[in-house]
Short mmCIF file of C-alpha atoms in Angstrom, two decimals:
data_model
loop_
_atom_site.label_atom_id
_atom_site.label_comp_id
_atom_site.label_asym_id
_atom_site.label_seq_id
_atom_site.Cartn_x
_atom_site.Cartn_y
_atom_site.Cartn_z
CA MET R 1 63.75 57.18 72.33
CA SER R 2 64.59 60.33 70.49
CA LEU R 3 63.01 62.01 67.76
CA GLN R 4 66.63 61.45 66.02
CA THR R 5 66.57 57.56 66.57
CA ASP R 6 62.71 57.33 65.89
CA LEU R 7 63.71 58.85 62.25
CA HIS R 8 66.39 56.73 61.41
CA GLN R 9 63.90 54.46 62.23
CA ALA R 10 61.54 54.99 59.50
CA VAL R 11 64.14 56.34 57.36
CA ALA R 12 65.71 52.31 56.88
CA GLN R 13 62.46 51.06 57.22
CA VAL R 14 61.23 53.11 53.95
CA THR R 15 64.16 51.86 52.71
CA ALA R 16 63.84 48.77 53.57
CA ASP R 17 60.22 48.60 52.22
CA SER R 18 61.42 50.48 48.61
CA ALA R 19 64.18 47.77 47.64
CA LEU R 20 61.30 45.42 48.23
CA LEU R 21 58.90 47.14 46.00
CA HIS R 22 61.94 47.68 44.32
CA THR R 23 62.31 43.81 43.40
CA ILE R 24 58.98 42.50 43.30
CA VAL R 25 58.00 45.41 40.43
CA HIS R 26 61.33 45.12 38.77
CA GLY R 27 62.07 41.14 40.23
CA THR R 28 62.59 38.07 37.34
CA ALA R 29 59.45 36.61 35.98
CA ALA R 30 60.91 33.06 38.28
CA GLN R 31 61.05 35.37 41.69
CA THR R 32 59.21 35.95 44.64
CA VAL R 33 59.35 38.07 47.41
CA THR R 34 59.16 37.73 51.10
CA THR R 35 57.57 40.44 53.00
CA GLU R 36 55.86 40.88 56.88
CA GLY R 37 52.98 39.52 55.49
CA GLY R 38 54.26 36.37 53.73
CA ALA R 39 56.15 35.80 50.40
CA VAL R 40 54.61 37.83 47.20
CA ALA R 41 55.68 36.97 43.52
CA THR R 42 56.87 40.20 41.74
CA VAL R 43 55.18 41.68 38.93
CA ALA R 44 56.41 39.90 36.09
CA LYS R 45 56.18 36.15 37.83
CA LEU R 46 52.56 37.28 37.77
CA LEU R 47 52.04 38.28 34.18
CA ALA R 48 54.52 34.88 33.20
CA ASP R 49 51.84 33.06 35.57
CA ALA R 50 48.89 34.17 33.84
CA ASP R 51 50.22 33.95 30.72
CA ALA R 52 50.78 30.26 31.53
CA ARG R 53 46.97 29.65 32.60
CA ILE R 54 45.85 31.29 29.47
CA ASN R 55 48.26 29.55 26.86
CA LEU R 56 47.53 25.78 29.03
CA ALA R 57 43.80 26.63 29.09
CA ALA R 58 44.29 27.63 25.36
CA ASP R 59 45.61 24.77 24.39
CA GLY R 60 42.86 22.29 26.27
CA LEU R 61 40.15 24.72 24.04
CA LEU R 62 42.06 24.16 20.64
CA ALA R 63 42.37 20.13 21.62
CA GLN R 64 38.75 20.40 22.38
CA SER R 65 38.26 22.14 18.94
CA GLN R 66 39.91 19.47 17.56
CA ALA R 67 38.99 16.92 18.71
CA ALA R 68 35.22 18.20 17.53
CA ALA R 69 36.36 18.35 14.32
CA GLN R 70 38.13 15.33 14.03
CA ASP R 71 34.87 13.59 15.14
CA ALA R 72 32.55 15.89 13.46
CA LEU R 73 34.75 14.78 10.13
CA THR R 74 34.24 11.66 11.24
CA SER R 75 30.81 11.40 11.37
CA ALA R 76 30.29 13.01 7.57
CA GLU R 77 32.53 10.58 6.25
CA LEU R 78 30.46 8.08 7.91
CA ALA R 79 26.89 9.25 6.42
CA ALA R 80 28.50 10.13 3.67
CA SER R 81 29.37 6.28 2.82
CA GLU R 82 25.73 4.84 4.28
CA ALA R 83 24.66 7.68 1.73
CA ASP R 84 26.35 5.65 -1.20
CA ARG R 85 25.77 2.79 0.27
CA ALA R 86 21.83 3.88 0.17
CA ARG R 87 22.20 5.18 -3.41
CA ALA R 88 23.96 1.40 -4.54
CA SER R 89 21.01 0.04 -3.31
CA ALA R 90 18.14 2.08 -4.42
CA ASP R 91 19.68 1.90 -7.80
CA GLN R 92 20.28 -2.29 -7.49
CA GLY R 93 16.00 -2.27 -6.21
CA VAL R 94 15.25 -0.39 -9.35
CA ALA R 95 17.30 -2.57 -12.20
CA ASP R 96 15.70 -5.14 -10.32
CA THR R 97 12.86 -3.71 -10.20
CA THR R 98 12.76 -3.02 -14.20
CA ALA R 99 13.92 -6.35 -15.10
CA VAL R 100 11.08 -8.11 -12.82
CA LEU R 101 8.62 -5.31 -15.00
CA ASN R 102 10.63 -6.24 -18.42
CA GLN R 103 9.96 -10.36 -17.77
CA VAL R 104 6.48 -9.71 -16.53
CA GLN R 105 5.35 -7.91 -19.41
CA SER R 106 7.05 -9.99 -21.44
CA GLY R 107 5.37 -13.24 -20.20
CA GLY R 108 1.91 -11.16 -20.21
CA ASN R 109 1.87 -10.77 -23.40
CA GLN R 110 3.42 -14.43 -25.04
CA ILE R 111 0.19 -15.03 -22.75
CA LEU R 112 -1.94 -13.25 -24.68
CA VAL R 113 -0.33 -14.50 -27.64
CA ASP R 114 -1.21 -17.85 -26.51
CA ALA R 115 -4.77 -17.93 -25.73
CA GLU R 116 -5.15 -15.89 -28.69
CA ALA R 117 -4.26 -18.97 -30.85
CA VAL R 118 -5.51 -20.98 -28.43
CA LEU R 119 -8.77 -19.06 -29.10
CA GLN R 120 -8.54 -19.23 -33.12
CA GLN R 121 -8.09 -22.92 -32.85
CA VAL R 122 -11.85 -23.22 -30.32
CA ILE R 123 -13.21 -21.46 -32.57
CA ALA R 124 -11.68 -22.69 -36.32
CA ARG R 125 -12.99 -26.64 -34.26
CA LEU R 126 -16.41 -25.01 -33.84
CA LEU R 127 -16.85 -23.98 -37.31
CA ALA R 128 -15.56 -27.27 -38.20
CA VAL R 129 -18.09 -29.37 -36.70
CA GLY R 130 -20.95 -27.03 -37.71
CA LEU R 131 -21.92 -25.28 -34.79
CA PRO R 132 -24.21 -22.42 -34.76
CA ASP R 133 -21.91 -18.74 -34.34
CA MET R 134 -25.55 -17.39 -33.19
CA LEU R 135 -27.51 -17.80 -30.08
CA THR R 136 -30.47 -15.26 -30.61
CA ASP R 137 -34.36 -16.34 -29.54
CA ALA R 138 -32.24 -19.86 -29.13
CA GLN R 139 -34.19 -19.97 -25.48
CA GLY R 140 -34.94 -23.58 -24.56
CA MET R 141 -34.11 -25.26 -28.09
CA LEU R 142 -31.94 -28.21 -29.37
CA LEU R 143 -29.00 -29.02 -30.82
CA ARG R 144 -29.25 -32.04 -32.79
CA VAL R 145 -26.75 -33.23 -35.86
CA LYS R 146 -28.27 -32.18 -39.49
CA ALA R 147 -30.00 -34.96 -41.53
CA ASP R 148 -26.76 -34.58 -43.59
CA ALA R 149 -23.93 -35.02 -41.25
CA THR R 150 -22.46 -32.12 -42.09
CA GLY R 151 -22.94 -29.86 -39.05
CA TYR R 152 -25.30 -29.18 -35.94
CA GLU R 153 -28.31 -27.39 -35.45
CA LEU R 154 -30.63 -25.70 -33.47
CA VAL R 155 -34.85 -26.56 -33.63
CA PRO R 156 -37.43 -26.45 -31.32
CA THR R 157 -38.39 -28.61 -28.40
CA VAL R 158 -41.50 -29.83 -26.83
CA ALA R 159 -40.03 -30.53 -23.84
CA SER R 160 -40.59 -27.34 -21.83
CA PRO R 161 -43.52 -28.27 -19.65
CA ARG R 162 -45.84 -25.42 -19.18
CA PHE R 163 -47.37 -24.16 -15.84
CA TYR R 164 -50.45 -23.72 -14.71
CA GLY R 165 -52.20 -22.74 -11.66
CA PHE R 166 -55.84 -22.48 -10.16
CA THR R 167 -56.70 -20.02 -6.86
CA LEU R 168 -60.24 -19.08 -6.56
CA SER R 169 -61.28 -15.16 -6.92
CA GLY R 170 -61.75 -13.50 -3.65
CA ASP R 171 -65.62 -13.97 -4.10
CA GLY R 172 -65.03 -17.35 -4.36
CA SER R 173 -67.28 -17.70 -7.64
CA GLU R 174 -64.87 -17.47 -10.22
CA LEU R 175 -61.49 -20.16 -10.43
CA LEU R 176 -58.90 -18.03 -11.73
CA LEU R 177 -55.84 -19.73 -14.32
CA THR R 178 -52.78 -18.29 -14.49
CA GLU R 179 -50.02 -20.30 -16.94
CA GLY R 180 -46.57 -19.86 -18.55
CA ARG R 181 -43.06 -21.26 -19.30
CA ASP R 182 -40.52 -18.88 -18.79
CA GLN R 183 -41.82 -16.58 -16.13
CA VAL R 184 -41.22 -17.63 -11.99
CA PHE R 185 -44.18 -18.70 -10.62
CA GLU R 186 -44.82 -18.97 -5.99
CA THR R 187 -46.89 -22.61 -5.99
CA GLU R 188 -47.94 -20.86 -2.85
CA ALA R 189 -49.76 -18.51 -4.51
CA PHE R 190 -51.96 -21.19 -5.84
CA ASP R 191 -54.86 -23.35 -4.12
CA ALA R 192 -54.16 -26.02 -7.17
CA TRP R 193 -51.48 -26.31 -9.60
CA THR R 194 -49.62 -29.28 -12.35
CA VAL R 195 -47.06 -28.81 -15.03
CA ALA R 196 -47.85 -30.21 -18.16
CA GLU R 197 -47.18 -30.88 -21.78
CA GLY R 198 -49.11 -31.33 -24.53
CA VAL R 199 -52.06 -29.89 -22.35
CA TYR R 200 -54.14 -27.00 -22.21
CA PHE R 201 -56.43 -25.83 -19.60
CA ALA R 202 -59.15 -22.65 -19.77
CA ILE R 203 -62.12 -21.20 -18.46
CA GLU R 204 -65.62 -21.70 -20.78
CA ASN R 205 -68.39 -19.92 -19.56
CA ASN R 206 -67.12 -20.04 -16.16
CA ALA R 207 -65.93 -24.07 -16.39
CA LEU R 208 -62.54 -25.11 -16.40
CA VAL R 209 -61.77 -26.79 -19.98
CA MET R 210 -58.90 -29.52 -20.11
CA ASN R 211 -57.41 -29.42 -24.45
CA LEU R 212 -54.55 -31.68 -25.88
CA GLY R 213 -52.93 -30.00 -27.82
CA THR R 214 -50.13 -31.29 -30.83
CA ALA R 215 -46.72 -31.11 -30.86
CA LEU R 216 -46.42 -28.07 -33.18
CA GLU R 217 -49.10 -26.43 -30.78
CA VAL R 218 -47.27 -27.29 -28.26
CA ALA R 219 -44.12 -26.09 -29.70
CA ALA R 220 -45.17 -22.67 -30.73
#
């Protein structure tokens, strides 16, 4: 091969490659150029494909955003509905509670009025039969009908036994007497004891003396 032949071939190759490059740069968005290394998309096709992928991805994101926004709106509406129902239930509960409290208060007031009326009736009946209205210092007294049958009166009673307890002194030389009517006595603390009415024991000259009292003395 001569230099001229090589030069013509090189020029022809450059010319062919230049045409391919021109097609790649200026070809349409649907065109693909076949080269020795394989098919090559034109610049316009590359841009168009990239734009399509971006738009597709954007449409997907937009659809997802719209779906998420719709879900959020639906949840918000549901929450608002539940809140309205809860508020309505609370309002009804307050109303019911207030009604019950009003009924209880009204019933309680009526019970107090009725109880006061019954109490006044009882007091009136007690006064009508002449029962004493004071019980001060009336311990151990009896309630009896007055002689003129106009009511009742409190009178002393002789039916109130007295306790007598006997013990020996520590050295056994004396007999000790403990007596009383209203106290509480532990019988185990005495060597001997008795409960009697109208009987009085005393220690005179270190000797036990028993006396019988009158009804008036016993009442005293």
